[in-house]
Amino acid sequence: MRPGSLRLSRLLALAMVSACASGKREPFYVEHPLTRTQQLPVEAPPPIGRAERPLLPRITETTLRNGMLARVVSRPGTGLVSLVYANRRARLGADYLPVFLGDALLAGARRTDGQLVYPVATAGAFPQVRTGSSGTTITLTCTAHFFLEALELLASVVQRPVFDPTWMRPVRSQSQLDLLRMGALYSDWALAMWHSRKSFELDLEGVAGRLSGVDQQALRRAHYEFYAPEDSALLVAGDLSPAPALGAIEQHFSGWAQATADPRQAERSVPRTAAPAVGTAESDSEAPRTRRQIIVTEGDGYPSVSVIQDAPPVPSADDVAFELLSRLLTDDGSSNLLKTLRYEQGHAYYVRAHTITLPERGRYLFIDTSVAEETITSDVANVLRALRRLQSTPVDDRDLAGAKARFMAEIADSLSSGAGVAWYLAQVHLRATPALESIEARLDATTPEDIRRVAQRYLDPERATVGVAGKVSESLAALRELGEVTIP
Amino acid sequence: MKERTRRALRKRWIVGAIGLALTAPRTVCAADEAGPRLAASTLSTRLGNGLEVVLSQARQQPIFSVAVRYRVGGRDDPQNLDELAHLVEHLSFRRSEHFVHDGGLRITGLSGVSDNAYTGVDDTTFVSHGPVSALPRVLWLERQRMAFALGSLSSEDIVSERKILENERSTMRADRVGGMFWQFVSAELYPPEHPYAPRPERGCILRCELRHAQWLMQRGYRPDNARLVVVGDFEVAPVLDSVRKLFGSIGNPGVSLPAVADVPARAEHRSITIAAPVPRCRVHLWWHVPGTMRAQRRALDVLGAELRLLLVTDLVDGVGLASDVGVGVVPRASDWLWSVHIALHPGVDPKLVERRALAQVARLRRETLPIEFARESQVTELLEAWEDLDTRAELLASEHFGFEIERAKGEQSRVSAEDVRRLAGQLLAENPALSVYVRRAVDAPRRGSLYEEPR
């Protein structure tokens, strides 16, 4: 050590001592030892027991003479009541009209006594309408002592909408806006149809324009066609007694007449103002998929990636095993994919999976993530590798047990609030999914070999469709090595 | 928060023949004999090391929700390291000194537990929920995070998580203002020395080193700076014992968090326009809520609901100028904000909407309006929040210590029309502290260089 540097180090040491003595510390001073609890005992992690099965709701139900179904679940002590009207006829498919009609129901209605209701709200709550590919729901939650008022409001909206032209104006604008905002949904639909080589047309602005031509008369005819008691259900869960609640439902809905018109007549009478979003079987391509396709579209930020695969219909013998398979791929499962992409490589923030169902056009699995352009090729390859692994190797028993526990926890979670219970029962009416009472047994019976079997049956990484939204111009050449790149 | 998956049952009940008269109600699904278990009790206590503990029973399903809230957030980011608190939140998920798992400091794959975390301006909150059988393991993991995560961090973790953070930030740009909206707003509401003022350089977190993360974690993730909330189907006494054993022995370091600067927000009225490739124009109005009014939280909520009703009636249902209206209190430690957000229909002049909105505000100040609908909506919201386990956990983590639902409900129910008018008169000045127009500009750059326009 040179004498000069010794003097310098002494000076530095002196400066540090004097800084500490005067209480001054460097801006990012870290106290050592870092862990102030090193003396603490280190316990082994406690074991995780088997999850208890969800408590099933006690459902009291009746079918009205007009065919409408009513189900009530009593949840004393909550002070709340949730109502869901569910209609499986008014669903989003080839036609956007049911969505517009759903919005239009909230543009005023007539009460039982003939009085106009506008705006459509009661007891501190505005009803919410949602129309999807399985039907329409109208939901309302209020304090329990307003149950009868809420019931009256729902009955008015469903049976006696007014479609007043003045009140309709903002509703129409809102519907048109919503339509234009449905790009994300329709882009999933488009990718699914691309994957299955089925026809798909998309003209959102054209549909929005044609909605302007749907007048009061047309809406009335559409309401008659799409809203019928025999396809409807009212689901109620909350702080009430089932028998009086069912009596009140009967009083409000049993006078609603069944649709008696010839459906073909209705078909002619309702203007098909919305362009078909999903084509027909006749317009499908007959050429089978031969190789992997990569569809590249514009987007902001890190490119988002969706890998699309077929999914089994619901209900089917494979539906529960496939649900578990999709959990094994995502954040909620013991995802090897997430471990690789996030914790090992630092490439992805999330990996998720979801399924979509298109009316009469099939069901599809989407595995979604978001990665940087520099790594996109290897990341897509990792996703495809994970799919192949599911086909070739039985999953670890512990991973499968975790996926099963998550499945049951989601059900318990859904049934933990009145709104959740009513919504759940609405989904029972709208979708035919596995019966709750049998799920536990079916989960118990599902083995790693079952997961491999459904993976082999429905997954096909070699012919997968990969949707990429974002700037990937520098990576196109590399992506072409993974599959046929199309830029629509 | 992840959207909850709602699964359905297959219909198994066979309806009676068409034309049958109304049949007698029947119970069709065998529920547990005891039926839903809804009785609940809540306990609040503080351990010797300062950790606040809230245990709240919710017996409706065999599940739990846990929230651990540390009072460290964006306000604690150093001037030259924006998003340090967010980065530390990410880092705390990687491992601990005694728990190394290739899926991080999580147990999602083993137990059916789902978890997440959020970094706000004042705090960082870790949430998890799942089957109650996994609750002991989740509490054990939260102890690992609080006591043993700090010592396990490495420089490689910093490099990896910085990339993840950049990715996350990218996915958060859905508002098409490039994730910069709050930067613009905060710069107008607060002077540069205010803890909520935006840091001078965006993206400087990429310079973060291990010692910076250790510095913040050592100061922020400690018992005397945290609240642990457990909601679910459990007996309070054994869980409290377990919490005491797991967390009571964790000591606090000798250093403390840098004090949060007590700087007043800007007082004068300001207005800006942000041009961005947003799908629709928006109008945002903000008022500061004086500290003296914070005790009137329930009345503030009713006032918000009442103003929203007026604005929906006028702007959405009436003339159809707007499609959505949001009104509410944004309670933050150093400054409560009262916010109004209005999404406009295409082609609508934002000035016109702002004028009409302020006319409704003036009406609230001037007139004693019927508030039954607004009050009822807030009682319903409160009860809904309480019934949902996750929302209750977050409510208990953020509300004042010792929060009681029955008391809050009672306070909410007693808010009078005169209370609302008086509060409006005190709170809602003629001009808000800040008004913002977000203007649709399809030619505006998509990222990084959005611009403000003078009015």
Short mmCIF file of C-alpha atoms in Angstrom, two decimals, chain A residues 25-31 33-37 40-65 69 71 74-80 88 118-119 121-126 141-143 145-146 170 173-174 177 181 246 250 258 300-302 315 323 327 331-334 338-339 342-343 345-350 370-371 398-399 402-403 405-407 409-410 412-420 423-425 427-428 431-437, chain B residues 2 4-13 15 18-33 36-38 59-63 78 80-81 90 93-94 97-98 101-104 106-114 129-134 136-137 140 143 146-148 150-151 160-161 163-164 166-168 170-172 176 211-212 214-215 218-219 221-223 249-255 280 308-309 316-318 320 323-324 345-346 373 376-377 379-380 383-384 387 389 446-447:
data_model
loop_
_atom_site.label_atom_id
_atom_site.label_comp_id
_atom_site.label_asym_id
_atom_site.label_seq_id
_atom_site.Cartn_x
_atom_site.Cartn_y
_atom_site.Cartn_z
CA ARG A 25 -25.62 9.08 7.19
CA GLU A 26 -25.35 8.45 3.52
CA PRO A 27 -28.71 8.83 1.75
CA PHE A 28 -29.27 5.10 1.38
CA TYR A 29 -27.90 4.00 4.72
CA VAL A 30 -28.73 0.37 5.47
CA GLU A 31 -28.52 -0.88 9.01
CA PRO A 33 -27.40 -6.94 10.11
CA LEU A 34 -30.12 -6.67 7.49
CA THR A 35 -32.31 -9.16 9.24
CA ARG A 36 -32.86 -7.97 12.78
CA THR A 37 -34.47 -11.26 13.63
CA LEU A 40 -35.67 -15.94 15.86
CA PRO A 41 -36.45 -19.63 15.72
CA VAL A 42 -36.97 -20.93 12.22
CA GLU A 43 -40.12 -22.98 12.18
CA ALA A 44 -40.97 -25.45 9.49
CA PRO A 45 -43.83 -24.27 7.30
CA PRO A 46 -47.13 -25.52 8.68
CA PRO A 47 -48.80 -28.25 6.67
CA ILE A 48 -51.72 -27.42 4.42
CA GLY A 49 -54.75 -29.54 5.14
CA ARG A 50 -57.31 -30.71 2.66
CA ALA A 51 -59.69 -27.90 1.76
CA GLU A 52 -63.19 -28.22 3.14
CA ARG A 53 -65.92 -28.52 0.58
CA PRO A 54 -67.97 -25.37 -0.04
CA LEU A 55 -71.23 -25.04 1.86
CA LEU A 56 -74.00 -25.58 -0.64
CA PRO A 57 -76.81 -23.04 -0.62
CA ARG A 58 -80.23 -24.26 0.44
CA ILE A 59 -82.30 -23.47 -2.63
CA THR A 60 -86.07 -23.21 -2.62
CA GLU A 61 -87.51 -23.11 -6.10
CA THR A 62 -90.72 -23.07 -8.03
CA THR A 63 -91.80 -22.96 -11.64
CA LEU A 64 -94.54 -20.46 -12.40
CA ARG A 65 -97.45 -21.49 -14.59
CA LEU A 69 -88.26 -20.41 -12.93
CA ARG A 71 -85.09 -19.78 -7.02
CA SER A 74 -82.12 -17.38 2.43
CA ARG A 75 -79.08 -15.72 4.02
CA PRO A 76 -80.32 -14.30 7.31
CA GLY A 77 -78.35 -11.60 9.04
CA THR A 78 -76.77 -9.90 6.04
CA GLY A 79 -79.33 -7.10 5.71
CA LEU A 80 -79.07 -7.33 1.93
CA ARG A 88 -81.07 -17.31 -22.08
CA TYR A 118 -87.86 6.82 -15.05
CA PRO A 119 -84.99 6.77 -14.38
CA ALA A 121 -83.62 2.92 -10.17
CA THR A 122 -84.84 2.04 -6.75
CA ALA A 123 -83.73 1.82 -3.16
CA GLY A 124 -80.33 3.32 -3.81
CA ALA A 125 -79.53 1.01 -6.71
CA PHE A 126 -79.48 1.13 -10.47
CA THR A 141 -78.69 -5.49 -4.85
CA CYS A 142 -80.42 -3.46 -2.15
CA THR A 143 -81.11 -3.55 1.56
CA HIS A 145 -86.45 -4.10 3.42
CA PHE A 146 -86.59 -2.82 -0.18
CA PRO A 170 -78.82 8.51 -24.65
CA SER A 173 -75.60 6.50 -27.97
CA GLN A 174 -74.38 4.40 -25.07
CA LEU A 177 -70.27 3.39 -27.85
CA ARG A 181 -65.54 -0.60 -27.21
CA LEU A 246 -91.57 -16.91 -3.86
CA GLU A 250 -95.40 -15.27 -8.37
CA GLN A 258 -95.82 -17.00 -22.76
CA ASP A 300 -49.30 -0.40 -27.51
CA GLY A 301 -46.57 -1.26 -25.07
CA TYR A 302 -45.10 -4.71 -24.67
CA PRO A 315 -71.03 -30.11 -20.32
CA GLU A 323 -60.64 -26.80 -16.24
CA ARG A 327 -55.36 -23.77 -14.04
CA ASP A 331 -50.84 -17.82 -12.12
CA ASP A 332 -53.43 -19.52 -9.98
CA GLY A 333 -52.06 -22.96 -10.54
CA SER A 334 -48.60 -24.30 -9.93
CA LEU A 338 -44.99 -18.74 -14.86
CA LYS A 339 -41.93 -19.96 -12.99
CA ARG A 342 -41.26 -14.70 -14.53
CA TYR A 343 -39.00 -15.99 -11.82
CA GLN A 345 -36.15 -15.33 -16.95
CA GLY A 346 -37.83 -12.10 -15.85
CA HIS A 347 -39.67 -11.91 -19.19
CA ALA A 348 -43.35 -11.91 -18.26
CA TYR A 349 -45.43 -10.21 -15.63
CA TYR A 350 -48.33 -12.68 -15.83
CA SER A 370 -47.14 -10.09 -22.30
CA VAL A 371 -43.43 -10.11 -23.12
CA ARG A 398 -49.03 -31.95 -5.78
CA ASP A 399 -49.61 -29.56 -8.66
CA GLY A 402 -53.30 -27.43 -5.89
CA ALA A 403 -55.36 -26.94 -9.04
CA ALA A 405 -58.05 -26.84 -4.30
CA ARG A 406 -58.16 -23.62 -6.34
CA PHE A 407 -61.17 -24.88 -8.26
CA ALA A 409 -61.95 -22.30 -3.45
CA GLU A 410 -63.34 -20.38 -6.42
CA ALA A 412 -66.68 -21.27 -2.22
CA ASP A 413 -65.68 -17.71 -3.02
CA SER A 414 -68.58 -17.34 -5.47
CA LEU A 415 -71.01 -18.61 -2.85
CA SER A 416 -69.74 -16.39 -0.03
CA SER A 417 -72.00 -13.39 -0.72
CA GLY A 418 -75.67 -13.00 -1.61
CA ALA A 419 -74.80 -11.32 -4.88
CA GLY A 420 -72.41 -14.19 -5.63
CA TRP A 423 -75.17 -14.72 -9.85
CA TYR A 424 -74.08 -18.34 -9.54
CA LEU A 425 -77.65 -19.55 -9.81
CA GLN A 427 -75.18 -19.04 -14.49
CA VAL A 428 -76.81 -22.38 -13.74
CA ARG A 431 -74.94 -22.27 -18.97
CA ALA A 432 -74.99 -25.99 -18.56
CA THR A 433 -71.92 -26.51 -16.39
CA PRO A 434 -71.04 -29.43 -14.11
CA ALA A 435 -73.41 -29.88 -11.19
CA LEU A 436 -71.98 -28.57 -7.94
CA GLU A 437 -73.03 -31.67 -6.04
CA LYS B 2 -58.10 -10.50 -10.57
CA ARG B 4 -63.29 -13.60 -9.84
CA THR B 5 -64.32 -16.59 -11.85
CA ARG B 6 -67.96 -17.40 -11.47
CA ARG B 7 -68.67 -20.95 -12.24
CA ALA B 8 -71.98 -22.44 -12.89
CA LEU B 9 -73.86 -25.52 -12.06
CA ARG B 10 -75.62 -27.75 -14.46
CA LYS B 11 -79.31 -27.52 -14.09
CA ARG B 12 -80.43 -30.72 -12.46
CA TRP B 13 -83.93 -29.90 -11.51
CA VAL B 15 -89.32 -28.50 -14.15
CA ILE B 18 -95.84 -27.04 -19.02
CA GLY B 19 -99.19 -25.75 -17.97
CA LEU B 20 -98.98 -26.92 -14.41
CA ALA B 21 -100.30 -24.51 -11.92
CA LEU B 22 -97.87 -22.91 -9.54
CA THR B 23 -96.38 -25.70 -7.53
CA ALA B 24 -95.56 -25.56 -3.89
CA PRO B 25 -92.07 -24.24 -3.16
CA ARG B 26 -89.61 -27.04 -2.58
CA THR B 27 -86.12 -27.26 -1.26
CA VAL B 28 -84.10 -28.81 -4.02
CA CYS B 29 -80.50 -28.68 -2.94
CA ALA B 30 -79.25 -30.36 0.20
CA ALA B 31 -77.46 -27.63 2.06
CA ASP B 32 -75.45 -28.17 5.20
CA GLU B 33 -77.76 -28.64 8.14
CA PRO B 36 -75.10 -20.36 5.96
CA ARG B 37 -73.05 -19.27 8.94
CA LEU B 38 -73.17 -15.53 8.97
CA ARG B 59 -68.50 -17.86 8.50
CA GLN B 60 -70.41 -18.14 5.23
CA GLN B 61 -67.85 -20.40 3.53
CA PRO B 62 -64.68 -22.27 4.64
CA ILE B 63 -62.42 -19.61 3.15
CA PRO B 78 -36.58 9.07 -3.46
CA ASN B 80 -34.12 9.96 -8.27
CA LEU B 81 -35.78 6.55 -7.95
CA HIS B 90 -42.22 -7.16 -6.43
CA PHE B 93 -42.42 -12.02 -3.59
CA ARG B 94 -39.20 -13.73 -4.63
CA GLU B 97 -33.99 -16.53 3.96
CA HIS B 98 -35.82 -19.70 4.96
CA HIS B 101 -39.32 -21.91 -3.95
CA ASP B 102 -39.13 -21.72 -7.69
CA GLY B 103 -42.60 -20.18 -7.72
CA GLY B 104 -41.52 -17.36 -5.43
CA ARG B 106 -46.13 -17.81 -2.74
CA ILE B 107 -48.07 -21.00 -2.25
CA THR B 108 -50.63 -20.61 -4.98
CA GLY B 109 -49.86 -23.93 -6.62
CA LEU B 110 -49.98 -25.99 -3.47
CA SER B 111 -53.08 -24.91 -1.73
CA GLY B 112 -55.63 -23.20 -3.91
CA VAL B 113 -54.58 -19.82 -2.54
CA SER B 114 -54.68 -16.81 -4.82
CA HIS B 129 -57.47 -15.63 -0.23
CA GLY B 130 -58.25 -19.30 -0.41
CA PRO B 131 -59.47 -22.31 1.57
CA VAL B 132 -59.21 -21.83 5.31
CA SER B 133 -57.10 -24.98 5.55
CA ALA B 134 -54.24 -22.94 4.02
CA PRO B 136 -51.69 -21.15 8.80
CA ARG B 137 -49.33 -21.41 5.82
CA TRP B 140 -46.34 -18.16 8.06
CA ARG B 143 -44.06 -13.63 8.61
CA MET B 146 -41.94 -9.27 7.14
CA ALA B 147 -38.89 -10.78 8.86
CA PHE B 148 -36.80 -12.71 6.36
CA LEU B 150 -34.95 -8.49 3.20
CA GLY B 151 -31.90 -10.62 3.89
CA SER B 160 -34.92 -9.36 -13.17
CA GLU B 161 -37.70 -7.48 -11.39
CA LYS B 163 -37.69 -5.87 -16.38
CA ILE B 164 -40.91 -7.25 -14.94
CA GLU B 166 -41.29 -2.28 -17.04
CA ASN B 167 -43.53 -4.99 -18.49
CA GLU B 168 -46.21 -4.35 -15.88
CA SER B 170 -46.57 -1.32 -20.16
CA THR B 171 -49.71 -3.36 -19.52
CA MET B 172 -51.07 -0.58 -17.29
CA ARG B 176 -53.94 5.56 -23.48
CA ARG B 211 -28.79 -1.16 -1.50
CA HIS B 212 -31.70 1.10 -2.54
CA GLN B 214 -32.72 -2.83 1.06
CA TRP B 215 -32.95 0.74 2.31
CA GLN B 218 -35.73 -2.12 5.98
CA ARG B 219 -37.63 1.03 6.75
CA TYR B 221 -41.62 -3.62 5.97
CA ARG B 222 -41.64 -3.71 9.74
CA PRO B 223 -44.23 -4.51 12.42
CA SER B 249 -41.24 -11.74 18.11
CA ILE B 250 -40.31 -9.76 14.99
CA GLY B 251 -38.35 -6.73 16.09
CA ASN B 252 -38.21 -3.31 14.50
CA PRO B 253 -34.92 -2.02 13.10
CA GLY B 254 -33.17 0.95 14.67
CA VAL B 255 -33.80 3.11 11.64
CA ARG B 280 -63.31 9.29 -25.66
CA ARG B 308 -73.43 11.38 -8.86
CA LEU B 309 -77.20 10.98 -9.02
CA VAL B 316 -76.27 10.81 -18.90
CA ASP B 317 -80.01 10.17 -18.79
CA GLY B 318 -81.11 13.70 -19.56
CA GLY B 320 -77.05 12.46 -23.23
CA SER B 323 -71.84 8.03 -20.77
CA ASP B 324 -70.36 7.49 -17.32
CA HIS B 345 -69.98 11.13 -25.77
CA PRO B 346 -68.08 11.83 -28.99
CA PHE B 373 -81.64 7.37 -2.58
CA GLU B 376 -79.58 4.08 0.87
CA SER B 377 -77.04 3.42 -1.88
CA VAL B 379 -75.68 1.79 3.22
CA THR B 380 -75.99 -0.93 0.56
CA LEU B 383 -73.00 -3.84 3.63
CA GLU B 384 -71.89 -5.33 0.32
CA GLU B 387 -70.24 -9.28 3.10
CA LEU B 389 -64.39 -11.22 2.33
CA ARG B 446 -48.95 6.93 -28.16
CA ARG B 447 -46.15 6.78 -25.67
#
